[in-house]
Coordinates of C-alpha atoms in Angstrom, one line a residue:
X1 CA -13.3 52.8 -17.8
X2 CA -12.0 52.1 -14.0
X3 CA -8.4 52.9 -13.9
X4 CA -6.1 51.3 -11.2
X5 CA -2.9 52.8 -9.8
X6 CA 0.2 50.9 -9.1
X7 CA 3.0 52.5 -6.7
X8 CA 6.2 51.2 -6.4
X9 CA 10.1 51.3 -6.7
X10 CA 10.0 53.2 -10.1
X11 CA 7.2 55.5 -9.0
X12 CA 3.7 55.2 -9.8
X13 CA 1.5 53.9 -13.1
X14 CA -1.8 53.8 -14.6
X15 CA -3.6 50.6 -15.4
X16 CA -6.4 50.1 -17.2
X17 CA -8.7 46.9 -16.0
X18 CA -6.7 44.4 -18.6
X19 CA -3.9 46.1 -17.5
X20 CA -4.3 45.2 -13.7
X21 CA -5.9 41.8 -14.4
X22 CA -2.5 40.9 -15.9
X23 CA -0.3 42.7 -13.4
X24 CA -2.6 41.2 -10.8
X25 CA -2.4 37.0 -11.7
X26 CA 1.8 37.6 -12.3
X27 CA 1.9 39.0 -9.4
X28 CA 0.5 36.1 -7.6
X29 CA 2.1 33.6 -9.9
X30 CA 5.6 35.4 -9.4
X31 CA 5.4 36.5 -5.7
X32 CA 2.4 34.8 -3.6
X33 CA 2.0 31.6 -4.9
X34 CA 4.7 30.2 -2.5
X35 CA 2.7 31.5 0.3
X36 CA -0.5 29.8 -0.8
X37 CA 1.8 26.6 -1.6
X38 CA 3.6 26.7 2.0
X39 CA 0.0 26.8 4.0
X40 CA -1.4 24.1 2.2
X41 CA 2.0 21.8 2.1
X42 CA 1.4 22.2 5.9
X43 CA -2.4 21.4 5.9
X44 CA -1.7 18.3 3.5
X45 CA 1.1 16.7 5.4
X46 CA -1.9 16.8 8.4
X47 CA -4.7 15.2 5.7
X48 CA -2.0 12.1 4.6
X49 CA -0.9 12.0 8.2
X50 CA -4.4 11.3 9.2
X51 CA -6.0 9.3 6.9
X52 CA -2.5 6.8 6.5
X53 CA -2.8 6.9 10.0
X54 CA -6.6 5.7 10.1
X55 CA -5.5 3.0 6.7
X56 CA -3.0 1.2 9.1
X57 CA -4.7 1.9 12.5
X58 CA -8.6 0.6 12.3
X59 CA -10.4 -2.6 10.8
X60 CA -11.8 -2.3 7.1
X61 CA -15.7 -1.3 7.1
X62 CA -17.9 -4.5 6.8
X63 CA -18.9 -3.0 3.6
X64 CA -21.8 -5.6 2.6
X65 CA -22.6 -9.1 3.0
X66 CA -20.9 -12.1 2.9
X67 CA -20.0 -12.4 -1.2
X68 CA -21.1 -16.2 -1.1
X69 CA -24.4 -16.6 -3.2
X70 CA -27.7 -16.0 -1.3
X71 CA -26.0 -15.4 1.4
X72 CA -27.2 -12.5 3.8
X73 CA -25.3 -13.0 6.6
X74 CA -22.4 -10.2 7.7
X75 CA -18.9 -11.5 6.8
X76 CA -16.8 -11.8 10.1
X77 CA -13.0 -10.8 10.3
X78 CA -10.9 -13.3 9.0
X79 CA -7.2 -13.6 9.0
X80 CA -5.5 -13.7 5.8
X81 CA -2.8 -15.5 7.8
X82 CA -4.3 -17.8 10.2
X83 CA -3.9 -16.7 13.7
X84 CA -3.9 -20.0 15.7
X85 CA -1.7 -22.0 13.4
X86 CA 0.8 -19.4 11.9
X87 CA 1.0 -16.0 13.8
X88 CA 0.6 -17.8 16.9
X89 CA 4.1 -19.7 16.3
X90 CA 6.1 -16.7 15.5
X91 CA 3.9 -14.3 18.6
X92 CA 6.0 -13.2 21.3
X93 CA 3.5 -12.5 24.1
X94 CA 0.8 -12.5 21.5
X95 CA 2.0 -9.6 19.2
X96 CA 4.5 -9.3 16.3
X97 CA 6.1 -6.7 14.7
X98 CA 5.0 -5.5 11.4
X99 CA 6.4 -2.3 8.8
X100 CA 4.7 0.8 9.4
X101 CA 3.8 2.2 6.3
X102 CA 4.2 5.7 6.7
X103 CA 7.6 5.6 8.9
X104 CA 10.9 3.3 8.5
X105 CA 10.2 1.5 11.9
X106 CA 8.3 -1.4 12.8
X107 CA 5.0 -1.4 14.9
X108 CA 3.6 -4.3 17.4
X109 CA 0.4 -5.5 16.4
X110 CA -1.6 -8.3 18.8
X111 CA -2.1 -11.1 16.1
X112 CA -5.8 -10.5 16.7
X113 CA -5.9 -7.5 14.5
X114 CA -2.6 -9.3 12.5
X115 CA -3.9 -9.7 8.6
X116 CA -7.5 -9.0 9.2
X117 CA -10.3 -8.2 6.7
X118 CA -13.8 -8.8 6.1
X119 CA -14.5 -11.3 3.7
X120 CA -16.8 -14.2 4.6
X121 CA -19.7 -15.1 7.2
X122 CA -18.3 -17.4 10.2
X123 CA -20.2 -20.2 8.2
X124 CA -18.5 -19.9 4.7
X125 CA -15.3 -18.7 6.1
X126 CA -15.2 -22.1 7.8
X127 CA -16.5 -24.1 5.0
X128 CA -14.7 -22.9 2.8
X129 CA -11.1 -22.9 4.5
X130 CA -11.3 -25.8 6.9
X131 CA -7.2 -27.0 6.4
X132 CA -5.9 -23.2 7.1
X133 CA -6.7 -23.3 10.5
X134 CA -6.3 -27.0 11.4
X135 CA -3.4 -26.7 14.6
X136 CA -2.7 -30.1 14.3
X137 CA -1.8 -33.0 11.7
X138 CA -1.8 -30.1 8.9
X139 CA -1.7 -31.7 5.4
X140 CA -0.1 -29.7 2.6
X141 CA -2.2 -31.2 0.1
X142 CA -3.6 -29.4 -2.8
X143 CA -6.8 -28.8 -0.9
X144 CA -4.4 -26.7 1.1
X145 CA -2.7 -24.7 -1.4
X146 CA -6.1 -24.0 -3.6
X147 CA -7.8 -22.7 -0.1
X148 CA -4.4 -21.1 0.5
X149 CA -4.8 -19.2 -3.1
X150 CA -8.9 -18.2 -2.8
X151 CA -8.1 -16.8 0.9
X152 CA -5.5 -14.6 -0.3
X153 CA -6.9 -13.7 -3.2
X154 CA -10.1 -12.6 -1.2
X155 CA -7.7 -10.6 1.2
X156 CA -6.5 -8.9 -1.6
X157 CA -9.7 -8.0 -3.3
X158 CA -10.5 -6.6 -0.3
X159 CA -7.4 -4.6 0.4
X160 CA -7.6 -3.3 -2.9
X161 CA -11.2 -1.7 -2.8
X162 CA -9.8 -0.6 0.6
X163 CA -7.1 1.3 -1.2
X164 CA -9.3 2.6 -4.2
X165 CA -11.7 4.1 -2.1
X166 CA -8.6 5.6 0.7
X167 CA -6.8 6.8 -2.7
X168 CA -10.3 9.0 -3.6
X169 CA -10.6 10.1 -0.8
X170 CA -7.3 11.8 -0.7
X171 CA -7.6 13.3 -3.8
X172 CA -10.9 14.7 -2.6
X173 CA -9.4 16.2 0.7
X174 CA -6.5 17.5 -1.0
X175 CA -8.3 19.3 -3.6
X176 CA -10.8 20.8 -1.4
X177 CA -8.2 22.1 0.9
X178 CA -6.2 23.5 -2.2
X179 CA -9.5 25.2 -3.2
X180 CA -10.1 26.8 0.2
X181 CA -6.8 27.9 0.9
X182 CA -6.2 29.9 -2.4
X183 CA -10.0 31.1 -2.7
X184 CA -9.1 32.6 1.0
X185 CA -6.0 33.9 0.3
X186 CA -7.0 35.5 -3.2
X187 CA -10.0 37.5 -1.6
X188 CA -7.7 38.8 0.9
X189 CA -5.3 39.9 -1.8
X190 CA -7.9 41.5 -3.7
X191 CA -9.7 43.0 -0.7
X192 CA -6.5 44.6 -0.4
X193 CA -5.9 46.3 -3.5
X194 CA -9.9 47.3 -4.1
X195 CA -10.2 44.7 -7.1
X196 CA -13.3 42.7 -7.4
X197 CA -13.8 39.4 -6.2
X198 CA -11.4 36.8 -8.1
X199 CA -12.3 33.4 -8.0
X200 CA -10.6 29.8 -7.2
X201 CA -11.8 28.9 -10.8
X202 CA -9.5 32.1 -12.4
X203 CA -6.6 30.7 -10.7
X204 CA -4.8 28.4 -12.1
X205 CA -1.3 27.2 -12.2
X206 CA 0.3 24.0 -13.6
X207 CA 3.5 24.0 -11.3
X208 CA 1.2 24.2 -8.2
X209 CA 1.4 21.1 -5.5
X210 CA -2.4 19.8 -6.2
X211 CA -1.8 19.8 -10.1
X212 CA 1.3 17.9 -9.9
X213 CA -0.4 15.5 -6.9
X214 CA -2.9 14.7 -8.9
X215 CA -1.9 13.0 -11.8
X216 CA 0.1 10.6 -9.5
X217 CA -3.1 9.9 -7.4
X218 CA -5.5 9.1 -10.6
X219 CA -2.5 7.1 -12.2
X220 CA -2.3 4.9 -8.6
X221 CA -5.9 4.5 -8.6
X222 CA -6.1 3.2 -12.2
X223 CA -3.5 0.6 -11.5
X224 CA -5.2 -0.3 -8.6
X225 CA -8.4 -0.9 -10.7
X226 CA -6.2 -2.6 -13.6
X227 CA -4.9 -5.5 -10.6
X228 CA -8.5 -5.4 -9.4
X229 CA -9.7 -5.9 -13.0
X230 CA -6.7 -8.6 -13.7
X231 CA -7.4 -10.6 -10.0
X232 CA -10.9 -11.0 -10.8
X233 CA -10.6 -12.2 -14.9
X234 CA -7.4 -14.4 -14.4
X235 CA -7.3 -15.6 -10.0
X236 CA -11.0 -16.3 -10.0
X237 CA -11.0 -19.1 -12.9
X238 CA -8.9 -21.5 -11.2
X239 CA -8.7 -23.2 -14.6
X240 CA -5.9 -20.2 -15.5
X241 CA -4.1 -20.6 -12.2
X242 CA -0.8 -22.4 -12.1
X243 CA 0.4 -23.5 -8.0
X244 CA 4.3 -23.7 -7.0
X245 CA 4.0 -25.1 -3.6
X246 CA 7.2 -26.2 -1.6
X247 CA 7.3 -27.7 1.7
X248 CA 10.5 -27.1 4.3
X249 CA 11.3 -29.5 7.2
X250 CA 11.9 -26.1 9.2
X251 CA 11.2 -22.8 10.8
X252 CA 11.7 -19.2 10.1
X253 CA 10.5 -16.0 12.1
X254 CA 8.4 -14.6 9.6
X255 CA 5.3 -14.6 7.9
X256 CA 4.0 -13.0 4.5
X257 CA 1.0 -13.1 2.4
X258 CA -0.4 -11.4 -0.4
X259 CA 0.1 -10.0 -3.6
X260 CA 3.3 -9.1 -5.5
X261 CA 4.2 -8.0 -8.7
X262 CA 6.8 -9.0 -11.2
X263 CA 8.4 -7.3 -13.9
X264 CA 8.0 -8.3 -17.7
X265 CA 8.8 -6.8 -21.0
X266 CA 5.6 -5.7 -22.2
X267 CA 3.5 -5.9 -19.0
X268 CA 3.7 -6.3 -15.3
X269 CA 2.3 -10.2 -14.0
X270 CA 0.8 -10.8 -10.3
X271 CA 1.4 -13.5 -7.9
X272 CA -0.5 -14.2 -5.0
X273 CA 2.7 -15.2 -2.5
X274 CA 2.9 -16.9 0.8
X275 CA 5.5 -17.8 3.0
X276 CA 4.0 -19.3 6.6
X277 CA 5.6 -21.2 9.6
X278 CA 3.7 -24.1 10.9
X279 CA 4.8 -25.5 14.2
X280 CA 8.4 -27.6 12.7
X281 CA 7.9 -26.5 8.7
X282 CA 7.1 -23.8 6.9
X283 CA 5.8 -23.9 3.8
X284 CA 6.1 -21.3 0.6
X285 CA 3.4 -20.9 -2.3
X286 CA 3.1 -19.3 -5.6
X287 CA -0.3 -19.1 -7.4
X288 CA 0.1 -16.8 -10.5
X289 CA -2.0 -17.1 -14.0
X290 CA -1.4 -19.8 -17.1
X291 CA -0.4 -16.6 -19.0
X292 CA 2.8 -15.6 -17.0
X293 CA 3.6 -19.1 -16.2
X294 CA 6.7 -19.6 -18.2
X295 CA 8.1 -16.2 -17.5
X296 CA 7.5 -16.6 -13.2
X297 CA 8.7 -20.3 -13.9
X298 CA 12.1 -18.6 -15.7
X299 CA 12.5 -16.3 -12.6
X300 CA 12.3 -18.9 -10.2
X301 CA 14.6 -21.7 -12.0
X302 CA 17.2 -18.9 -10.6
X303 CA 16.8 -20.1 -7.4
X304 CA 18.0 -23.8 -6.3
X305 CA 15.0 -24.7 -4.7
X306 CA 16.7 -28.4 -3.6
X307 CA 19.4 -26.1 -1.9
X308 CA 18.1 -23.8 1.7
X309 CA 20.4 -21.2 1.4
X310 CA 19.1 -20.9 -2.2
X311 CA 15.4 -21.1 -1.1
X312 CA 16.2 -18.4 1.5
X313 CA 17.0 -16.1 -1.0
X314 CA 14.4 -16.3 -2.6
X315 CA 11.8 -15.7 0.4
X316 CA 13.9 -12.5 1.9
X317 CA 13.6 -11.3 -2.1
X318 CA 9.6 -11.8 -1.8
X319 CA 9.4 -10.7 1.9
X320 CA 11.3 -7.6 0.7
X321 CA 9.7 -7.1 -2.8
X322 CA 6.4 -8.9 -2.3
X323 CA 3.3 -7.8 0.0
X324 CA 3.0 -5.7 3.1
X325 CA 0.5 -7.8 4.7
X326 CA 4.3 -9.1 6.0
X327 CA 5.0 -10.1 10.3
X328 CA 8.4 -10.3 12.1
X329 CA 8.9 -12.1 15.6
X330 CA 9.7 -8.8 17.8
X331 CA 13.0 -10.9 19.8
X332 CA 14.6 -12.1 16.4
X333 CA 13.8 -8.6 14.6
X334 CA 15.2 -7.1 17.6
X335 CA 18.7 -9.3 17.5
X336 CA 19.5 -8.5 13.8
X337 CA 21.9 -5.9 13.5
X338 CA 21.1 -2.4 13.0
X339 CA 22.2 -1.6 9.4
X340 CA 20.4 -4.9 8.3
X341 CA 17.3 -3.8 10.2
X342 CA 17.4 -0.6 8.2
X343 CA 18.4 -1.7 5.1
X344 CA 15.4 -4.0 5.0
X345 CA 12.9 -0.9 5.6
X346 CA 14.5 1.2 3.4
X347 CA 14.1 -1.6 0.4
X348 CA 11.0 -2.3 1.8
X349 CA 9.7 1.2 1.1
X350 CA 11.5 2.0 -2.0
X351 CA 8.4 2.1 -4.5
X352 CA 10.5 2.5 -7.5
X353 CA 11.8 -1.2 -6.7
X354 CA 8.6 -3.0 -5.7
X355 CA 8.8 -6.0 -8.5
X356 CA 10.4 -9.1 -7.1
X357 CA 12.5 -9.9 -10.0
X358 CA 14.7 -7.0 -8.5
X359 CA 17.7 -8.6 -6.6
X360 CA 18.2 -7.6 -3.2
X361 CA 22.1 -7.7 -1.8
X362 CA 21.6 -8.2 1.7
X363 CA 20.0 -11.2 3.8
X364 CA 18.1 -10.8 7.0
X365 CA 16.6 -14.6 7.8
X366 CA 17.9 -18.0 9.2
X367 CA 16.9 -21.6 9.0
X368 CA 16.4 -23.5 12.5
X369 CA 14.9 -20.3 13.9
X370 CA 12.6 -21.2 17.0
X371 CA 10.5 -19.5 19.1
X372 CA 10.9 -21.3 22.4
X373 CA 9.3 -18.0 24.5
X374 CA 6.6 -16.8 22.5
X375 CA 3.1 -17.0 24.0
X376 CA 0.9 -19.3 22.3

């Protein structure tokens, strides 16, 4: 049987092959896995970095066709948020400011790219949403609010998948870094001490970065699928839908859309939110399913929706808590006070308070807000 040697401070020993095996995997448990975790925390700061970066940066992939029935044709970008009638009215020079989503700041966007994804042909997407983009004589009928709803809810399908598949891809960077990093290490290490060849697959260790990444990732991707899931049994029949739309004789310099959760007992309920400034009005929906209608109806009974200051309260709580498909015109973001400005991207990005029946205790937004220099 091979024997091994082992010098150090208490002189020298004699191993047999179990012997080493064990001294050898304690030894990089004990002493070298920080090494191996240090180099790949490095390289997976890069990987995140990169592909957050590409998430925020570029249009989503026209993945298929357009999702109406026999229809062939390629769906163009639309804007979730219409460009000409909302972003335009809150633009300064053509751009607004939205949260970055890997840094507390906030990044100009050009309201081309603002709330983009690819969801219908140029055909259907007009058909289908004629009163979202009218300029002029816009009425808030329920037309309006049900295309309102199934443009959202598209956007969101969309950004879902886009996040499912983003989500995987991570976890398949991540892990195949991890995988090359120790396997490169370990045959150095054994090279070293004239042991055979150990392999990624003998090396295993629960307290390592990967193994406690993981988990998090698979959990955030299965609660992706269960919204995906949920959007597509409950938003699609709009028998189960319920609409809260409201109607104010006034402006703001903001405007959100998208999908926000809300805490309940035994399970967490989804509204499809939008808060958007037309010209002189601005007008705030609710679409969320017949099965959490009393308990969203309980939630917003809190709010005096008769009184502004009331029903400003309650849109900073679902800019804050809601969606970040969210815009901010760059002059009034700018002339808000430092401590608010931070506040609001600090409880922006606080995951571990992202339903909206969480209070906020700070307000950011004013009525008779207008935007006399922005570029149309």
């Amino acid at each position: 049987m091979k024997k091994y040697t082992l010098f150090n401070n208490d002189g020298q020993k004699e191993m047999d092959e179990e012997e080493y095996t064990q001294w050898f995997f304690s030894t990089i448990h004990e002493h070298i896995f920080k090494k191996i975790e240090k180099g790949f925390n490095q390289k997976r700061d890069g990987i995140e970095k990169e592909l957050i970066g590409k998430f925020s940066s570029t249009r989503q992939k026209k993945q298929c066709n357009c999702p109406c029935k026999d229809c062939n044709e390629k769906p163009i970008y639309s804007h979730s948020i219409s460009k000409k009638s909302v972003l335009a009215n809150i633009a300064c020079n053509g751009s607004v400011y939205m949260p970055s989503i890997d840094k507390d700041i906030m990044t100009p966007i050009n309201i081309s790219n603002a709330s983009i994804f690819p969801g219908f042909c140029k055909q259907h997407d007009n058909d289908l949403f004629p009163k979202l983009d009218n300029v002029n004589n816009v009425d808030f009928d329920n037309d309006f609010f049900s295309q309102l709803g199934a443009r959202t809810l598209a956007y969101e399908i969309s950004h879902i998948k886009r996040t499912i598949r983003s989500l995987e891809m991570l976890l398949k960077k991540l892990s195949s870094e991890y995988e090359t990093s120790t396997s490169s290490f370990l045959q150095k290490f054994s090279n070293g001490f004239y042991r055979k060849e150990v392999s990624y697959t003998e090396f295993y260790c629960s307290e390592s970065r990967i193994n406690k990444i993981k988990p998090t990732i698979l959990e955030r991707i299965e609660n992706e699928k269960g919204g995906l899931l949920f959007l597509n049994q409950e938003f699609l029949n709009s028998d189960n839908v319920f609409v809260q739309g409201i109607v104010f004789e006034k402006m703001i310099p903001i405007a959100f859309s998208g999908l926000c959760s809300f805490q309940l007992e035994d399970h967490v309920a989804y509204i499809l939110i939008n808060c958007l400034p037309y010209k002189t009005q601005t007008i705030v929906s609710l679409h969320f399913s017949q099965r959490d209608a009393h308990s969203i109806q309980s939630f917003l009974s809190t709010f005096n929706l008769a009184d502004e200051n009331s029903s400003l309260r309650l849109i900073e709580t679902l800019a804050v808590r809601g969606t970040r498909n969210i815009f901010f015109n760059i002059d009034y973001w700018n002339s808000l006070e430092e401590h608010i400005r931070n506040m609001f991207l600090c409880e922006f990005n606080n995951i571990e308070k992202s339903s909206i029946n969480e209070a906020i205790d700070f307000s950011f937004l004013t009525w008779n807000w207008n935007n006399k220099e922005s570029t149309k």
